[in-house]
Coordinates of C-alpha atoms and ligand atoms in Angstrom, one line a residue:
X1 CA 67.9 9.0 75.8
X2 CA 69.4 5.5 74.5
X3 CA 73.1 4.9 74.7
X4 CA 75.4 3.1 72.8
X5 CA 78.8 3.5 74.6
X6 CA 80.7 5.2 72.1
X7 CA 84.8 4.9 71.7
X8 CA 85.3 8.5 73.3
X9 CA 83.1 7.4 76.0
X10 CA 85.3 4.5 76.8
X11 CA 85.6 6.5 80.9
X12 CA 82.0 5.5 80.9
X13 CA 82.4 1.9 80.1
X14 CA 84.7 1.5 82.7
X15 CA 82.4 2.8 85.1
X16 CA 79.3 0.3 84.0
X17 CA 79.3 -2.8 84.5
X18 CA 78.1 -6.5 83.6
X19 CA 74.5 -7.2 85.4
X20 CA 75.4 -9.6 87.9
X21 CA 74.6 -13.3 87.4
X22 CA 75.3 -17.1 88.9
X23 CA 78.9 -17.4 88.9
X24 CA 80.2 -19.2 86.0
X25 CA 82.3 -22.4 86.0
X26 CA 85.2 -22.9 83.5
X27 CA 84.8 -22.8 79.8
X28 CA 81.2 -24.4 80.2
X29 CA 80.1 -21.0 82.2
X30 CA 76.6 -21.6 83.2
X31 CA 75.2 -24.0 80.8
X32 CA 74.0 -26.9 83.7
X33 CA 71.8 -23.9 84.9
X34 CA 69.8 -24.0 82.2
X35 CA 68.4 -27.3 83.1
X36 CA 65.7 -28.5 80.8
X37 CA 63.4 -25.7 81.2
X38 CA 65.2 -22.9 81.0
X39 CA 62.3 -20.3 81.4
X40 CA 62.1 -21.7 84.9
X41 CA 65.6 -21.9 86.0
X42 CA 66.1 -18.8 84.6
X43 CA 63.1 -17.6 86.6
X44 CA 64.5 -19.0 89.6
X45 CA 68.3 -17.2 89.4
X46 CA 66.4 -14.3 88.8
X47 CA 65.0 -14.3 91.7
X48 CA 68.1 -14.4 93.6
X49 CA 70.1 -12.3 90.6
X50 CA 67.7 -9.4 90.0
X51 CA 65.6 -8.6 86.9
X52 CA 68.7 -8.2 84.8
X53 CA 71.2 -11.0 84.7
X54 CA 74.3 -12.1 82.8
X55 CA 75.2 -15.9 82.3
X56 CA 77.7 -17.2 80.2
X57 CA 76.8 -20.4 78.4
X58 CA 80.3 -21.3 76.8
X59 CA 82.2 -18.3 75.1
X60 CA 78.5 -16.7 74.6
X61 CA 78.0 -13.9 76.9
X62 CA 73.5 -13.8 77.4
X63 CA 71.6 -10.8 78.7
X64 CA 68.2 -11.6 80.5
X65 CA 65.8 -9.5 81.5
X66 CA 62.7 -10.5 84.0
X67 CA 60.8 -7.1 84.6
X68 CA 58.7 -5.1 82.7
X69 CA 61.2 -2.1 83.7
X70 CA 63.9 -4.3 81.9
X71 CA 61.7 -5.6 79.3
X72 CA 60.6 -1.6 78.6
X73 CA 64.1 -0.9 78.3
X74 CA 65.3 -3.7 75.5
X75 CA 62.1 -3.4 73.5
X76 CA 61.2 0.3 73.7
X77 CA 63.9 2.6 74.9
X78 CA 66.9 0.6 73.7
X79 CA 64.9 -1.2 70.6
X80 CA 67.0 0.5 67.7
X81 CA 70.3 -1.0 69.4
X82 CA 69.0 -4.5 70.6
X83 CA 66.8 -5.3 67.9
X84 CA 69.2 -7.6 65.5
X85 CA 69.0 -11.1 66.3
X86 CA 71.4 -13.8 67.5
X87 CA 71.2 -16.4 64.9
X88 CA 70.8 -20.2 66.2
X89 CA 72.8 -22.7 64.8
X90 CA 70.1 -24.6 64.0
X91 CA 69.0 -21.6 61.6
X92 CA 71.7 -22.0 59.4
X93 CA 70.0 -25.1 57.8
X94 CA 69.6 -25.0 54.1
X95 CA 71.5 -21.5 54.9
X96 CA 68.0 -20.0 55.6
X97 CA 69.5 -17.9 58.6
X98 CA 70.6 -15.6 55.1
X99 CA 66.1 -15.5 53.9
X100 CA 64.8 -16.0 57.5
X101 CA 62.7 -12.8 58.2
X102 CA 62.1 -13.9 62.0
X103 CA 66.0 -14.3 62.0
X104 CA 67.4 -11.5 59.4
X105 CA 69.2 -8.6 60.4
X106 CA 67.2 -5.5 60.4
X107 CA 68.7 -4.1 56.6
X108 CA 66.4 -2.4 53.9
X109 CA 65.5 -6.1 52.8
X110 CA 63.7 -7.2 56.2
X111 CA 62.0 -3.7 56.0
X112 CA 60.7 -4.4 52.7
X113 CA 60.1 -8.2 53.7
X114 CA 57.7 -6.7 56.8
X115 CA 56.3 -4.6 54.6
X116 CA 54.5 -6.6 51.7
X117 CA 53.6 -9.1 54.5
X118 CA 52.0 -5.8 55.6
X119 CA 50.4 -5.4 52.2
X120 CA 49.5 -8.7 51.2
X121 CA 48.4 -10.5 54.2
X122 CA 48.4 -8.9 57.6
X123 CA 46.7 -5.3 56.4
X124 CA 43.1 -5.0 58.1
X125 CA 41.5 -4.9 54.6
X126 CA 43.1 -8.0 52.9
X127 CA 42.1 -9.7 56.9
X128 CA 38.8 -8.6 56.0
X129 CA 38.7 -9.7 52.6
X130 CA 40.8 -13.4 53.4
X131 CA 38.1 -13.9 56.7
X132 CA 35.5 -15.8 54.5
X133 CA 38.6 -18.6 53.9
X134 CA 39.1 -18.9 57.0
X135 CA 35.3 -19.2 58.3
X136 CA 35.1 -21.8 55.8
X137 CA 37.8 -23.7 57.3
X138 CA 36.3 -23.4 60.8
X139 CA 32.8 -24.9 59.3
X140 CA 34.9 -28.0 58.5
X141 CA 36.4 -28.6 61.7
X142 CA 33.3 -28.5 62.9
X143 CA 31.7 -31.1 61.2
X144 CA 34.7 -33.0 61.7
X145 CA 34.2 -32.4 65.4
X146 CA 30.6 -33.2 65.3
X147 CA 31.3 -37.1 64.3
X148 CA 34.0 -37.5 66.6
X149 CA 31.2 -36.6 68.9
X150 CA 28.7 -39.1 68.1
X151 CA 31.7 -41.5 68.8
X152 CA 32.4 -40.3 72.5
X153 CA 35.9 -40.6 71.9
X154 CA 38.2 -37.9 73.3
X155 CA 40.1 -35.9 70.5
X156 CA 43.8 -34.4 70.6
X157 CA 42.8 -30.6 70.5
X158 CA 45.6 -29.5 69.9
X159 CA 46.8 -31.8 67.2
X160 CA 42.9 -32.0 65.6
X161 CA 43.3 -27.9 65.6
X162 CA 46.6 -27.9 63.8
X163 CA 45.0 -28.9 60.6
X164 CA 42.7 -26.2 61.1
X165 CA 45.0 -23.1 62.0
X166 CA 47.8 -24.5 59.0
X167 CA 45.1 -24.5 56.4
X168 CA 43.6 -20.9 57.4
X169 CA 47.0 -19.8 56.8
X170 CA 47.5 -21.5 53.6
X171 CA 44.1 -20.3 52.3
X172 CA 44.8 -17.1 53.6
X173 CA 48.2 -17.1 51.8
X174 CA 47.5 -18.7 48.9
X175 CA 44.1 -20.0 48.4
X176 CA 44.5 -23.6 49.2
X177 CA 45.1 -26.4 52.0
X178 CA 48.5 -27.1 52.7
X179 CA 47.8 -30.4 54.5
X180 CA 45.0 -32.8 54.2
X181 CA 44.3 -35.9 56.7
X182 CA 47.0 -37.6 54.8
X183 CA 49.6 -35.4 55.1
X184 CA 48.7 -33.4 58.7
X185 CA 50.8 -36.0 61.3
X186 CA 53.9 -35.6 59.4
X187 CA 53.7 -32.3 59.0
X188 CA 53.0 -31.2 62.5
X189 CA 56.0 -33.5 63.7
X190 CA 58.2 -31.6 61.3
X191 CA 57.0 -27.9 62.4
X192 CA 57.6 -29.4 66.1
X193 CA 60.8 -31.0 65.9
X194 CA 61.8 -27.7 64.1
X195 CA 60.6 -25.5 66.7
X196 CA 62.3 -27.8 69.5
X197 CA 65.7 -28.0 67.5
X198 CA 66.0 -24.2 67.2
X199 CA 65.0 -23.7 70.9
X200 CA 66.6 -26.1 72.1
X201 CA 70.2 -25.4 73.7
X202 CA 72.9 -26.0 71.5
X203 CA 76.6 -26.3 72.3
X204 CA 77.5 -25.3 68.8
X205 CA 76.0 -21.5 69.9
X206 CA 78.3 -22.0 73.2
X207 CA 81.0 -22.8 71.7
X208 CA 81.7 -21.3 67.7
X209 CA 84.4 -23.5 67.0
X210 CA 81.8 -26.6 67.2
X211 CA 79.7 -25.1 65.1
X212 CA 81.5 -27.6 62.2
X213 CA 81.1 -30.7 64.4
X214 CA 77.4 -29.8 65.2
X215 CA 78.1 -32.2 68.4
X216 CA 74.0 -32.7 69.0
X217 CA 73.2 -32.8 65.6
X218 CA 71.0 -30.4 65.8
X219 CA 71.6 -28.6 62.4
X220 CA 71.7 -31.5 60.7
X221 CA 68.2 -32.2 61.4
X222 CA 67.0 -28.7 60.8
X223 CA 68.6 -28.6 57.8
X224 CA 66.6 -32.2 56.7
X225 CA 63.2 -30.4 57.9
X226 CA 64.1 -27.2 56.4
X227 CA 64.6 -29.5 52.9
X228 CA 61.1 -30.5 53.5
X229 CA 59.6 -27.9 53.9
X230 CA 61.3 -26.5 50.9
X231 CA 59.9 -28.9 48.7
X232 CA 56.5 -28.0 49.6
X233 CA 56.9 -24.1 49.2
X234 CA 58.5 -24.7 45.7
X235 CA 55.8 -27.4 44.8
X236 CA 53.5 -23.9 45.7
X237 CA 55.4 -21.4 43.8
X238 CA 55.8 -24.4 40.6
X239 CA 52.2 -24.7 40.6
X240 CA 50.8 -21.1 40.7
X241 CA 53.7 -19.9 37.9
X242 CA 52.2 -22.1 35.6
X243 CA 48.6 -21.1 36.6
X244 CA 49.3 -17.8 36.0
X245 CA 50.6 -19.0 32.6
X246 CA 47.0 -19.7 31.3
X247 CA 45.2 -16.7 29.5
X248 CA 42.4 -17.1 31.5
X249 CA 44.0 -17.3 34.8
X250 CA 42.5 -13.2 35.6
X251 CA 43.6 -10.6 38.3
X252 CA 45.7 -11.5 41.7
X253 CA 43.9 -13.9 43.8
X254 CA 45.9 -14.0 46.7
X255 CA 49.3 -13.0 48.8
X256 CA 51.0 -15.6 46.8
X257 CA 49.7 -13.7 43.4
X258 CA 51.1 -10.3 44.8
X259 CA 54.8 -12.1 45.4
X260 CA 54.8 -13.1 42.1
X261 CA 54.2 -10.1 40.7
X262 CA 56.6 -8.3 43.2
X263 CA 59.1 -10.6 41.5
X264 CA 58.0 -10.3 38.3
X265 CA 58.2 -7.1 38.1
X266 CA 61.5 -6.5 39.6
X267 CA 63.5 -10.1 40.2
X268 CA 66.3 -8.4 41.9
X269 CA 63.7 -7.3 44.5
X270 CA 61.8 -10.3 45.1
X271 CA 62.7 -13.8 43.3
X272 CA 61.1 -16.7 43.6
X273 CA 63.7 -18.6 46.2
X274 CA 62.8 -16.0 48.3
X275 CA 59.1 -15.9 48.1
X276 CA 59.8 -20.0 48.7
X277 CA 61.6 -19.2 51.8
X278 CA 59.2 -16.1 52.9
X279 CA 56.3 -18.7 52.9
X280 CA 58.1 -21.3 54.8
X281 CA 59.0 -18.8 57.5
X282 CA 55.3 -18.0 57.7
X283 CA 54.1 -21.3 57.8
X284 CA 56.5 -22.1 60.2
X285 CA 55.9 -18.8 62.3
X286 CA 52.3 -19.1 62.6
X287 CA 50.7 -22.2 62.6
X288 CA 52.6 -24.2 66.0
X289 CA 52.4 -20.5 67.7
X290 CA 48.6 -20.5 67.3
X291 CA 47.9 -24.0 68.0
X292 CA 49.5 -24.3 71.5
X293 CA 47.8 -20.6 72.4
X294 CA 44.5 -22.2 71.8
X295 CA 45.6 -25.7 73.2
X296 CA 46.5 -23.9 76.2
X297 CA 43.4 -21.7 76.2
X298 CA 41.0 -24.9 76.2
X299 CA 43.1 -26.8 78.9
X300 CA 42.3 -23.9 81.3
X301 CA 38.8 -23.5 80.4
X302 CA 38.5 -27.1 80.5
X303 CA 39.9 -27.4 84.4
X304 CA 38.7 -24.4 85.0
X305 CA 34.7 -24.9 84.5
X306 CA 33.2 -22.0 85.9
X307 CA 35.4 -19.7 83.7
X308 CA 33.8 -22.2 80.9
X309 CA 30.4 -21.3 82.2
X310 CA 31.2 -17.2 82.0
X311 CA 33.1 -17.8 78.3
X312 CA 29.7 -19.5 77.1
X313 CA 27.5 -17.6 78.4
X314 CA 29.0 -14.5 76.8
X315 CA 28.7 -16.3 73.8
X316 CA 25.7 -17.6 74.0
X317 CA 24.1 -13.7 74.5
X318 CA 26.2 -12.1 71.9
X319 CA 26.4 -14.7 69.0
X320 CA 23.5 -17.0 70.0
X321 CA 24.2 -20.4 71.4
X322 CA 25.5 -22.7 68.6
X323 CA 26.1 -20.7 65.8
X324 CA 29.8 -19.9 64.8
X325 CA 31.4 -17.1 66.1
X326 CA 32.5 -14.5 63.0
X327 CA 36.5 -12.9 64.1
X328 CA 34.1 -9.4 63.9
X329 CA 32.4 -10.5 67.0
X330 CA 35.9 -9.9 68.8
X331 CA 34.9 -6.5 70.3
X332 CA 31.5 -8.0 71.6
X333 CA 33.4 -10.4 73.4
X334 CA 35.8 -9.2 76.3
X335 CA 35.4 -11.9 78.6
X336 CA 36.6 -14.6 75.6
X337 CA 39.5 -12.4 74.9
X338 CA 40.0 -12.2 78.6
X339 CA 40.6 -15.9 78.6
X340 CA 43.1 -15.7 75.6
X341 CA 45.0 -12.7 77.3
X342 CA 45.0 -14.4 81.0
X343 CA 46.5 -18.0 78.7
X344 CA 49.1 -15.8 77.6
X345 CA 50.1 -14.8 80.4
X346 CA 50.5 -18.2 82.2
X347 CA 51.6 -19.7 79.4
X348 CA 53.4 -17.5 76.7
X349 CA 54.5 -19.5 73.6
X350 CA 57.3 -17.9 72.8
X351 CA 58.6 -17.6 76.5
X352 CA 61.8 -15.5 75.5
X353 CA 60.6 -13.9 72.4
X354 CA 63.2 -14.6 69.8
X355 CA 66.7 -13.9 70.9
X356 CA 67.8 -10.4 70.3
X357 CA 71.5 -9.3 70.0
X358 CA 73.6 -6.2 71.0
X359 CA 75.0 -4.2 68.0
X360 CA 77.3 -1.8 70.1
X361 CA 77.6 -2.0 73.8
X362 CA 74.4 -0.8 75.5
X363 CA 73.9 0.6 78.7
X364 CA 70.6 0.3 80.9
X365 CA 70.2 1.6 84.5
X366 CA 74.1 1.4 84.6
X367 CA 75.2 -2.1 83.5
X368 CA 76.4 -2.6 80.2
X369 CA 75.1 -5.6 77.5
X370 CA 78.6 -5.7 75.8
X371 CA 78.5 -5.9 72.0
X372 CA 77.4 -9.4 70.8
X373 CA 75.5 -10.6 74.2
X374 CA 72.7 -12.7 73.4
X375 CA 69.4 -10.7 74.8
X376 CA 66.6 -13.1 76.2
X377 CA 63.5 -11.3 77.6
X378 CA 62.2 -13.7 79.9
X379 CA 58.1 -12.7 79.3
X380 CA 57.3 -16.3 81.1
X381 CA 58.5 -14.6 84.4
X382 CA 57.1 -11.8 83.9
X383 CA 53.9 -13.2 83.6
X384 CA 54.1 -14.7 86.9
X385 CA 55.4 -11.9 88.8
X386 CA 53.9 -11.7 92.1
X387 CA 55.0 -7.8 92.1
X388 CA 52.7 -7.7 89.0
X389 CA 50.1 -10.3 89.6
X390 CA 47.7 -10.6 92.5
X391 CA 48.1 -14.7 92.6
X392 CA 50.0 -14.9 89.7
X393 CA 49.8 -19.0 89.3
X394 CA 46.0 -19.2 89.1
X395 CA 44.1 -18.7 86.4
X396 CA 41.7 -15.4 86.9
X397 CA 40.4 -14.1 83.3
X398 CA 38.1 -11.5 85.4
X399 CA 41.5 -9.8 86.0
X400 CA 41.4 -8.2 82.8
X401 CA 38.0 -7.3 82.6
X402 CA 37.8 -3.2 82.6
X403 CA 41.7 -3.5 82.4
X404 CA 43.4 -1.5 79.4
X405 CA 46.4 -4.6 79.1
X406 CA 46.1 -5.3 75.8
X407 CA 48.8 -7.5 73.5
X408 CA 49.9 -5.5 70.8
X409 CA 53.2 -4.3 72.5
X410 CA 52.5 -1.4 74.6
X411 CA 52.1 -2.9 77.9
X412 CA 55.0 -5.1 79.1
X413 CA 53.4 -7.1 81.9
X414 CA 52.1 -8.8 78.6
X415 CA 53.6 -8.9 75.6
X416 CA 53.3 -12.9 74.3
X417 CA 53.6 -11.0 70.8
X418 CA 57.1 -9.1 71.7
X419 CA 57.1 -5.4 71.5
X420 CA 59.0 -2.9 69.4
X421 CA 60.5 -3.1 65.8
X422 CA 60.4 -7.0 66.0
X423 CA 56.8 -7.2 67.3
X424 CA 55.2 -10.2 65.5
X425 CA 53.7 -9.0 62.3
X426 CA 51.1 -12.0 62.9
X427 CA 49.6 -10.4 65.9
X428 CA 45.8 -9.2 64.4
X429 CA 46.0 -12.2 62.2
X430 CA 46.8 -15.0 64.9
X431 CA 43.8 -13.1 67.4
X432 CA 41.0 -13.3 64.5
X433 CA 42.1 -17.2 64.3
X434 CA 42.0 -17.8 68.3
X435 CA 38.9 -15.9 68.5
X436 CA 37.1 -17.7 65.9
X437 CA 38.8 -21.0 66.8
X438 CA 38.4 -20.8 70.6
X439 CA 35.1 -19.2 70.4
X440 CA 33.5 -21.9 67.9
X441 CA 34.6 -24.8 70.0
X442 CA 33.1 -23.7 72.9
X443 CA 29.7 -22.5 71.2
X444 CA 28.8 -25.3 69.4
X445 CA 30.4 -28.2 71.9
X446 CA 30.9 -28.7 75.9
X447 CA 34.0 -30.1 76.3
X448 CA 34.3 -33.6 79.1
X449 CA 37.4 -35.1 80.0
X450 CA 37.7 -39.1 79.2
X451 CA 37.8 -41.6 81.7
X452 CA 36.0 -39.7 84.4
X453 CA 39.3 -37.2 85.2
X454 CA 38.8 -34.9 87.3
X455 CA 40.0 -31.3 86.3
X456 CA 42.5 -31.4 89.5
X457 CA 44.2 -34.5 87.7
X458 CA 45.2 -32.3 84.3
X459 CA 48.7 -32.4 83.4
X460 CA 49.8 -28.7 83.4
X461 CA 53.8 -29.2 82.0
X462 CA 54.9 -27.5 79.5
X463 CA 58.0 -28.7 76.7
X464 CA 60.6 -26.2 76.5
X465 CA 61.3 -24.9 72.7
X466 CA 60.8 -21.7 70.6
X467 CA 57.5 -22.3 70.5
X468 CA 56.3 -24.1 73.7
X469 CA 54.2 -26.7 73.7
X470 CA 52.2 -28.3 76.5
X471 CA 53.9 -31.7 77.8
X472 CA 51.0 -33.9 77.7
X473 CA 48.5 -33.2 74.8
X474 CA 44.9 -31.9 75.9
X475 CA 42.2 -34.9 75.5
X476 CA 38.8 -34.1 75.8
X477 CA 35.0 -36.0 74.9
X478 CA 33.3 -33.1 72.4
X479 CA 29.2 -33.5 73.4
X480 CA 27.6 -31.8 70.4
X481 CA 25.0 -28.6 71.3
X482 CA 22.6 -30.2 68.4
X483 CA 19.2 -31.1 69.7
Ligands
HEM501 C1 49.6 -16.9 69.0 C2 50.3 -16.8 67.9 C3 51.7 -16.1 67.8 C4 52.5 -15.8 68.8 C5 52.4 -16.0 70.3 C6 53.7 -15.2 68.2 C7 54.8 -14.6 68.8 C8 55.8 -14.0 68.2 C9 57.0 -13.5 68.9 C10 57.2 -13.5 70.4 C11 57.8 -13.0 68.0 C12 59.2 -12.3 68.2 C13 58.9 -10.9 68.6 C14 60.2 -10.1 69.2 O1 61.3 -10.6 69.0 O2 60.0 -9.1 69.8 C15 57.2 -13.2 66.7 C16 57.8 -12.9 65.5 C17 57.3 -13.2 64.3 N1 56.0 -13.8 64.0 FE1 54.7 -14.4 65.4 N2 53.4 -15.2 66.8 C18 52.2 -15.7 66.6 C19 51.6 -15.9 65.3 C20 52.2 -15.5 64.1 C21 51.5 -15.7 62.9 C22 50.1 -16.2 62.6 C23 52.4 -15.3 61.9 C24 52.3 -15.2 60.4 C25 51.5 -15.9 59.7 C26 53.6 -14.8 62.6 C27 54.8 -14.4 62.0 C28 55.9 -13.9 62.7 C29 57.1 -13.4 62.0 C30 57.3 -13.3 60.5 C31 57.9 -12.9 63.0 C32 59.3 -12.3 62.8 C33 59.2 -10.8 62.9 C34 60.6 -10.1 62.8 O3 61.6 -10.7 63.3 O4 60.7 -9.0 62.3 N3 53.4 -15.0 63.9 N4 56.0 -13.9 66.8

């Protein structure tokens, strides 16, 4: 059973312990160790530290688990105790850390939060009923695709697919684009530099008594961004009240539709700040998550060719060469969604899953995570375990051909989604969108690399940040299927 270390049970806590860990320095503990890439170093101490470690960065005390036993243990057994979060500095721009669903503690509101997301966007019916949007927006991309390809010049994948994934969202939300050529450079530097501030270490977590000073800067940016991005959400919200002002304007549409009448209904429930600040959140949660899966998807297809050759070939039997791929062809298509469980595991976007926090002290296999300890679960280790994986650093999508590993949570050697309370809501919503996305790109075009580099020559870095992107964007010649 779980255990919180209750007062009376104070004999216990003397008996358990802190996990061991690198040995701190004074007051800056074991901040240097982090280095740039923490999912590595950390990797690395764990290695000599075991799968559950304790550093101290500054005054903050950080759990981190590197084994599936571990990771079962903060996400399944000890869930209902570990599954608050710690709150970034960097969150506490425009005060969203008090709206932030990703970052909220788990109270009634978040419940209720999850659930209209449920409701309104994530259910299996409104997927099925929003799919047609997002087919649309795949038909475009590929046209777009198609004259880049009568050029011969290579295209950013990952930046050309962001449009793409942020206006399937949008559509899927609330009926329209949210970027347009325009628009789409600024706002994909905004999402990153947001995702790379509130990853990114921050001596104002280390050390509270900064958190005034906010030495880096770092909340001062996110709180500029977070202004941004504001803007846009209440520009949404301005525009659909007065829609829904007109006579003619008819039954709910959309997600966006069902939040206003949530709020209309009962303001104290839902208001209309809050439905500003729910859509940012989703915007923000989905769309750089998504595009650096399916970047990092096509990188390894594209160096590794003959798993190109298998992934087309599937498609070409199932869904006939050329034609889009439908998301309902997912369950025909178990070597594609090999590929996107096999880039997962090499390259999990969200390498520590957001950062959970201990509500009372916990004990698991006889150390304790005292009360407040940050709790990272280190999911890029564990996807290159060699206890786990037979040659964990190469790319094999045949290994989960026939297995049952799937990514919804229930099997920890791969859970780029998290597991538990706090699994990503997102999860069947982000899959249709690879599928289709990843699936399309590779039926209708064969990908070259410019220049005449060779697949060996790929840069294979990845930047460190809450969603992790790859270091050096993909670039690749489309060469359209068309006779
Ligand atoms: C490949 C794409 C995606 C990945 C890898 C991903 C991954 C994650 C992870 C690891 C978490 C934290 C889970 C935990 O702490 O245990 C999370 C939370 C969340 N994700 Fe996703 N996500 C993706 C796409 C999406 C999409 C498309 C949406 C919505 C449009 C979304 C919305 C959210 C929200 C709202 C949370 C916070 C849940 C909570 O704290 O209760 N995600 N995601």
């Amino acid at each position: 059973m779980a255990q919180a270390l209750r007062p009376e049970r104070n004999n216990k806590r003397a008996k358990c312990r802190l996990p061991p860990g690198p040995t701190p320095l004074p007051i800056i503990g074991n901040i240097l160790q982090l280095g740039k890439q923490p999912h590595k170093s950390l990797s690395k101490l764990a290695e000599i530290h075991g799968p559950i470690m304790s550093l101290k960065l500054g005054q903050m005390t950080t759990i981190i688990v590197s084994s599936v036993e571990m990771a079962k243990q903060v996400l399944q057994t000890r869930d209902h105790l570990l599954s608050n979060r710690s709150v970034p500095h960097a969150m506490t721009g425009q005060n969203h850390h008090e709206f932030s669903l990703p970052f909220m503690a788990t109270t009634p509101r978040w419940r209720f939060l999850r659930k209209i997301c449920n409701n309104l966007l994530f259910s299996g019916k409104i997927l099925d009923t929003t799919q047609k949007r997002r087919r649309e927006k795949m038909q475009e991309f590929l046209a777009r695709i198609y004259q880049s390809s009568l050029t011969g010049e290579a295209m950013e994948i990952g930046r050309s697919a962001f449009m793409t994934i942020v206006n399937m969202l949008s559509n899927s939300i609330c009926s329209l684009d949210l970027v347009h050529f325009n628009t789409v450079n600024e706002f994909k530097e905004l999402e990153s530099d947001v995702m790379e501030d509130v990853g990114r270490p921050n001596l104002a977590d280390y050390f509270p008594v900064l958190k005034l000073a906010d030495p880096l800067g770092i909340k001062r940016r996110v709180d500029v961004h977070f202004g941004k991005m504001l803007k846009i959400t209440h520009g949404l919200v301005k525009h659909r009240l007065q829609m829904r002002q007109e006579t003619t304007y008819g039954a709910d549409r959309d997600m966006l539709d069902g939040l206003l009448r949530i709020s209309e209904e009962n303001s104290r429930q839902l208001n209309d700040t809050m439905i500003e600040r729910l859509l940012m959140d989703l915007f923000l949660a989905g769309s750089d998550t998504t595009t650096s899966t399916l970047e990092w998807a096509m990188t390894e297809l594209v160096r590794n060719p003959e798993a190109m050759s298998k992934a087309k070939a599937e498609l070409g039997n199932t869904v006939g060469k050329g034609n889009l791929v439908e998301e309902s062809d997912m369950d025909r298509l178990p070597y594609l969604q090999s590929v996107l469980k096999e880039s997962f595991r090499l390259h999990p976007v969200v390498p520590f899953l957001l950062p959970r926090r201990a509500d009372v002290d916990v004990e698991i296999c006889g150390y304790v995570i005292p009360k407040g300890a940050q709790v990272l679960v280190n999911i890029w280790a564990i996807g290159r375990d060699p206890s786990i994986w037979d040659e964990p650093n190469v790319f094999r999508a045949e290994r989960f051909l026939g297995s049952e590993i799937d990514v919804k949570g229930r099997h920890f050697e791969l859970i780029p989604f998290g597991a538990g309370r706090r699994i990503c809501p997102g999860l069947a919503l982000a899959m249709k969108m690879l599928v289709l996305i990843l699936g399309s790109l590779i039926n209708s075009f064969d990908w070259k690399l410019e220049d005449g580099m060779v697949p060996e020559d790929m840069d294979m870095e990845d930047k460190f940040g809450i969603a992790m992107e790859k270091a050096q964007p993909l670039r690749a010649v489309p060469v359209s299927l068309r006779n």
